[in-house]
Amino acid sequence: MDNAGPKKRYCESVQSFFTSAKFLIYLGHALSTWGDRMWNFAVAVFLVGLYGNSLLLTAVYGLVVAGSVLLLGAIIGDWVDKNPRLKVAQTSLVVQNCAVILCGILLMVVFQFKEQLSELYNGWVLTCCYILVISIANIANLASTAMSITIQRDWVVVVAGQDSSKLADMNATVRIIDQLTNILAPMLVGQIMAFCSNFIGCGFIAGWNLCSMCLEYCLLWKVYQKTPALAMKAVKKEDYQELKRLNSPKELENGQGPVEGSQLMNETAVVKADSPRKTGCCYQMAEPLRTIRDGWVAYYNQSIFFAGMSLAFLYMTVLGFDCITTGYAYMQGLNGSVLSLLMGASAVSGICGTVAFTWVRKSCGLIRTGFISGVVQLSCLMLCVASVFAPGSPFDLSVSPFQDIYSHLTGKSSALPEAAYPTSVLTIDGQGLLVNSSTVPPAEELPPLQSYMSVSLLFSGVIAARIGLWSFDLTVTQLIQENVIESERGLINGVQNSMNYLLDLLHFIMVILAPNPEAFGLLVILSVSFVAMGHIMYFRFAFKSLGRRLFLCWSPEQQTQALPDSPSLLPTTV
């Protein structure tokens, strides 16, 4: 009888957790990211298969997606801010999943009747299908961006309340879900496509998104019902009281709740009171341009501007598990099996970084956590710099990095004979990875790699740096969540996404200008330089915020981390 009480309380606590808004957000996010990761992996493979094992359609799709988010990020964020939370989440969810379903059906038709379509109107019908696939997939990505902003940057903050520690734990859990789905989802769909067909893979993804959309829709409604604060949304930009509450969690301990009134609105009853709008045709046509301008100006005026810029600079790198680094790894003799193990190790390292973030934040505070994470990441990336000069590295400054571009423009061949180049065919291996199955040239024309020291140092540094990278990413994410007023969260996060895509585009341009393996070492050095510049920006932000206290590792309970005054947020008092 004595054990009945504790056992009952344990069961009630477990039941309470699995029915809480926090768990429902985790479950909905897991379903959403699983579908996203499957689609993002599969669409690249589908486009390669459609265009005769060429990367042209994949490159066009990547350029369209990056350019769209770069141009429309602020507009998407502004739409998120100006509309009720539930409407934004449900609309984004439905548009994203319906676009993926429609795109999957269209791809199934193209795969099934590709030969017949290529004969109609000299192939123009097939070309139109390609354009439709890329356009619809781009719409799905834009809706996914809106969904990410509203759930991960807004709903999570509201569900966490004014508890900074709870917000950090929720951010870390969401990131762990991202890491796991990023590995497991492509493996699942890759196996289906490898052992069945692309046609069946398209059908599986379309069916998954249909079922997932219905379940996620219900989960969003349940979270909205369980969190009444989601029905209230700030309307004033000068919402200093809310910013003060976010940075002062001690008020909750004293029993002071959030101040409701002039700063908040009921989403179902109140409409924003703006100044009278002009109705001219030219004025309305220029509205998107004004939104983009206002978004970038607001982003620049934020107190966390340099922190956000530091995160964006981390996207200007080839030191990640993207197509560029994996392609270089294949050229250095690593096969798909080894790469899959390295990707698994990278995921484990990222999870360790999220766990370390919560522990370091509790011990040293949020701003210092970013500084420590930056030092860890840069220290690990020194291994990548060492790999450039290690035995086995193809780095050679005597070979012009623009040699391949010059050869294509002039029509002149490179130093090696044509027979020395393998014939490239893109396939999917047993692990579900997109690999380059090349016909192996004779040994005397393409000698095997003499040493794996260089590539070992490179991937050791990349994997180890993920600990600092993901911890730093979580730090900047929470800084934006806590120090951007509610009425501008969508706008600022939309511009942040645009900055990330801009630097990501620049890193692809950098690779296009120097594509040969002899220049990859130069790309590594440039990548580490941009990461270092990013962390220098963060150090400027952190030192301005804390001064010399930055180097004293106190817990958040022992000192208040006051951010520098921002003219748009805080009163101008001396």
CSV table of N, CA and C in Angstrom, one decimal, residues 179 183 317-321 325-326 329 334 337-354 376-384 387 455-471:
chain,number,residue,atom,x,y,z
A,179,GLN,N,18.5,16.3,-35.9
A,179,GLN,CA,19.7,15.5,-36.1
A,179,GLN,C,19.3,14.1,-36.5
A,183,ILE,N,19.4,11.9,-40.5
A,183,ILE,CA,20.1,10.7,-40.8
A,183,ILE,C,19.1,9.6,-41.2
A,317,THR,N,30.9,27.9,-45.9
A,317,THR,CA,31.9,26.9,-45.6
A,317,THR,C,31.7,25.6,-46.5
A,318,VAL,N,32.7,24.9,-46.8
A,318,VAL,CA,32.6,23.6,-47.5
A,318,VAL,C,32.9,22.5,-46.4
A,319,LEU,N,33.0,22.9,-45.2
A,319,LEU,CA,33.3,21.9,-44.1
A,319,LEU,C,32.0,21.3,-43.5
A,320,GLY,N,31.3,20.6,-44.3
A,320,GLY,CA,30.0,20.0,-43.8
A,320,GLY,C,29.8,18.8,-44.6
A,321,PHE,N,28.7,18.1,-44.2
A,321,PHE,CA,28.4,16.8,-45.0
A,321,PHE,C,27.4,17.2,-46.1
A,325,THR,N,31.6,18.3,-50.0
A,325,THR,CA,32.5,17.6,-49.2
A,325,THR,C,32.5,16.1,-49.4
A,326,THR,N,31.3,15.5,-49.6
A,326,THR,CA,31.2,14.1,-49.9
A,326,THR,C,31.7,13.8,-51.3
A,329,ALA,N,35.3,13.6,-50.8
A,329,ALA,CA,35.7,12.3,-50.1
A,329,ALA,C,35.8,11.2,-51.1
A,334,LEU,N,37.2,7.4,-50.4
A,334,LEU,CA,36.3,6.9,-49.4
A,334,LEU,C,35.0,6.4,-50.2
A,337,SER,N,30.0,3.3,-47.8
A,337,SER,CA,29.8,2.7,-46.5
A,337,SER,C,30.6,3.5,-45.5
A,338,VAL,N,31.8,3.9,-45.8
A,338,VAL,CA,32.6,4.8,-44.9
A,338,VAL,C,31.9,6.1,-44.6
A,339,LEU,N,31.4,6.7,-45.7
A,339,LEU,CA,30.8,8.0,-45.6
A,339,LEU,C,29.5,7.9,-44.7
A,340,SER,N,28.7,6.8,-44.9
A,340,SER,CA,27.5,6.7,-44.0
A,340,SER,C,27.9,6.6,-42.6
A,341,LEU,N,29.0,5.9,-42.3
A,341,LEU,CA,29.5,5.9,-40.9
A,341,LEU,C,29.9,7.2,-40.4
A,342,LEU,N,30.6,8.0,-41.2
A,342,LEU,CA,31.0,9.3,-40.9
A,342,LEU,C,29.8,10.3,-40.6
A,343,MET,N,28.8,10.1,-41.5
A,343,MET,CA,27.6,10.9,-41.3
A,343,MET,C,26.9,10.5,-40.0
A,344,GLY,N,26.9,9.3,-39.6
A,344,GLY,CA,26.4,8.9,-38.3
A,344,GLY,C,27.2,9.5,-37.2
A,345,ALA,N,28.5,9.4,-37.3
A,345,ALA,CA,29.3,10.0,-36.3
A,345,ALA,C,29.1,11.5,-36.2
A,346,SER,N,28.8,12.2,-37.3
A,346,SER,CA,28.5,13.6,-37.3
A,346,SER,C,27.2,13.9,-36.6
A,347,ALA,N,26.2,13.0,-36.7
A,347,ALA,CA,25.0,13.2,-36.0
A,347,ALA,C,25.1,13.0,-34.5
A,348,VAL,N,25.9,12.0,-34.1
A,348,VAL,CA,26.2,11.8,-32.7
A,348,VAL,C,26.9,13.1,-32.1
A,349,SER,N,27.9,13.6,-32.9
A,349,SER,CA,28.6,14.8,-32.4
A,349,SER,C,27.7,16.0,-32.3
A,350,GLY,N,26.7,16.1,-33.2
A,350,GLY,CA,25.8,17.2,-33.1
A,350,GLY,C,24.9,17.1,-31.9
A,351,ILE,N,24.4,15.8,-31.6
A,351,ILE,CA,23.6,15.6,-30.4
A,351,ILE,C,24.4,15.9,-29.2
A,352,CYS,N,25.7,15.6,-29.1
A,352,CYS,CA,26.5,15.9,-28.0
A,352,CYS,C,26.6,17.4,-27.8
A,353,GLY,N,26.6,18.2,-29.0
A,353,GLY,CA,26.7,19.6,-28.9
A,353,GLY,C,25.4,20.2,-28.3
A,354,THR,N,24.2,19.6,-28.6
A,354,THR,CA,23.0,20.1,-28.1
A,354,THR,C,22.9,19.8,-26.6
A,376,VAL,N,35.5,26.3,-29.3
A,376,VAL,CA,35.6,24.9,-29.5
A,376,VAL,C,35.6,24.6,-31.0
A,377,GLN,N,34.7,25.2,-31.7
A,377,GLN,CA,34.5,25.0,-33.1
A,377,GLN,C,35.8,25.4,-33.9
A,378,LEU,N,36.3,26.5,-33.6
A,378,LEU,CA,37.5,27.0,-34.3
A,378,LEU,C,38.7,26.1,-34.0
A,379,SER,N,38.8,25.6,-32.7
A,379,SER,CA,39.9,24.8,-32.3
A,379,SER,C,39.9,23.5,-33.1
A,380,CYS,N,38.7,22.9,-33.3
A,380,CYS,CA,38.5,21.6,-34.0
A,380,CYS,C,38.8,21.8,-35.5
A,381,LEU,N,38.4,23.0,-36.0
A,381,LEU,CA,38.7,23.2,-37.5
A,381,LEU,C,40.1,23.4,-37.8
A,382,MET,N,41.0,23.6,-36.8
A,382,MET,CA,42.4,23.7,-37.1
A,382,MET,C,42.9,22.3,-37.6
A,383,LEU,N,42.2,21.2,-37.3
A,383,LEU,CA,42.6,19.9,-37.9
A,383,LEU,C,42.3,20.0,-39.4
A,384,CYS,N,41.3,20.6,-39.8
A,384,CYS,CA,41.0,20.7,-41.3
A,384,CYS,C,42.1,21.6,-42.0
A,387,SER,N,45.0,19.4,-42.4
A,387,SER,CA,44.8,18.4,-43.5
A,387,SER,C,45.2,18.9,-44.8
A,455,VAL,N,42.7,13.2,-45.5
A,455,VAL,CA,41.3,13.1,-45.5
A,455,VAL,C,40.8,12.7,-44.1
A,456,SER,N,41.7,11.9,-43.3
A,456,SER,CA,41.3,11.6,-42.0
A,456,SER,C,41.3,12.8,-41.1
A,457,LEU,N,42.3,13.7,-41.2
A,457,LEU,CA,42.3,14.9,-40.4
A,457,LEU,C,41.2,15.8,-40.8
A,458,LEU,N,40.8,15.8,-42.1
A,458,LEU,CA,39.7,16.7,-42.6
A,458,LEU,C,38.4,16.3,-41.9
A,459,PHE,N,38.1,15.0,-41.9
A,459,PHE,CA,36.8,14.6,-41.4
A,459,PHE,C,36.8,14.5,-39.9
A,460,SER,N,37.9,14.3,-39.3
A,460,SER,CA,38.0,14.4,-37.8
A,460,SER,C,37.7,15.8,-37.4
A,461,GLY,N,38.3,16.8,-38.1
A,461,GLY,CA,38.0,18.2,-37.7
A,461,GLY,C,36.5,18.6,-37.9
A,462,VAL,N,35.9,18.1,-39.1
A,462,VAL,CA,34.6,18.4,-39.4
A,462,VAL,C,33.6,17.8,-38.4
A,463,ILE,N,33.8,16.6,-38.0
A,463,ILE,CA,33.0,15.9,-37.1
A,463,ILE,C,33.1,16.5,-35.7
A,464,ALA,N,34.3,16.7,-35.2
A,464,ALA,CA,34.5,17.3,-33.9
A,464,ALA,C,33.9,18.7,-33.8
A,465,ALA,N,34.1,19.5,-34.9
A,465,ALA,CA,33.6,20.9,-34.8
A,465,ALA,C,32.1,20.9,-34.7
A,466,ARG,N,31.3,19.8,-35.0
A,466,ARG,CA,29.9,19.9,-34.9
A,466,ARG,C,29.4,20.1,-33.5
A,467,ILE,N,30.2,19.7,-32.5
A,467,ILE,CA,29.9,20.0,-31.1
A,467,ILE,C,29.7,21.5,-30.9
A,468,GLY,N,30.8,22.2,-31.3
A,468,GLY,CA,30.7,23.7,-31.1
A,468,GLY,C,29.7,24.3,-32.0
A,469,LEU,N,29.6,23.8,-33.3
A,469,LEU,CA,28.7,24.4,-34.2
A,469,LEU,C,27.2,24.4,-33.8
A,470,TRP,N,26.7,23.2,-33.3
A,470,TRP,CA,25.3,23.1,-33.0
A,470,TRP,C,25.1,23.8,-31.6
A,471,SER,N,26.0,23.8,-30.7
A,471,SER,CA,25.9,24.6,-29.5
A,471,SER,C,25.8,26.1,-29.8
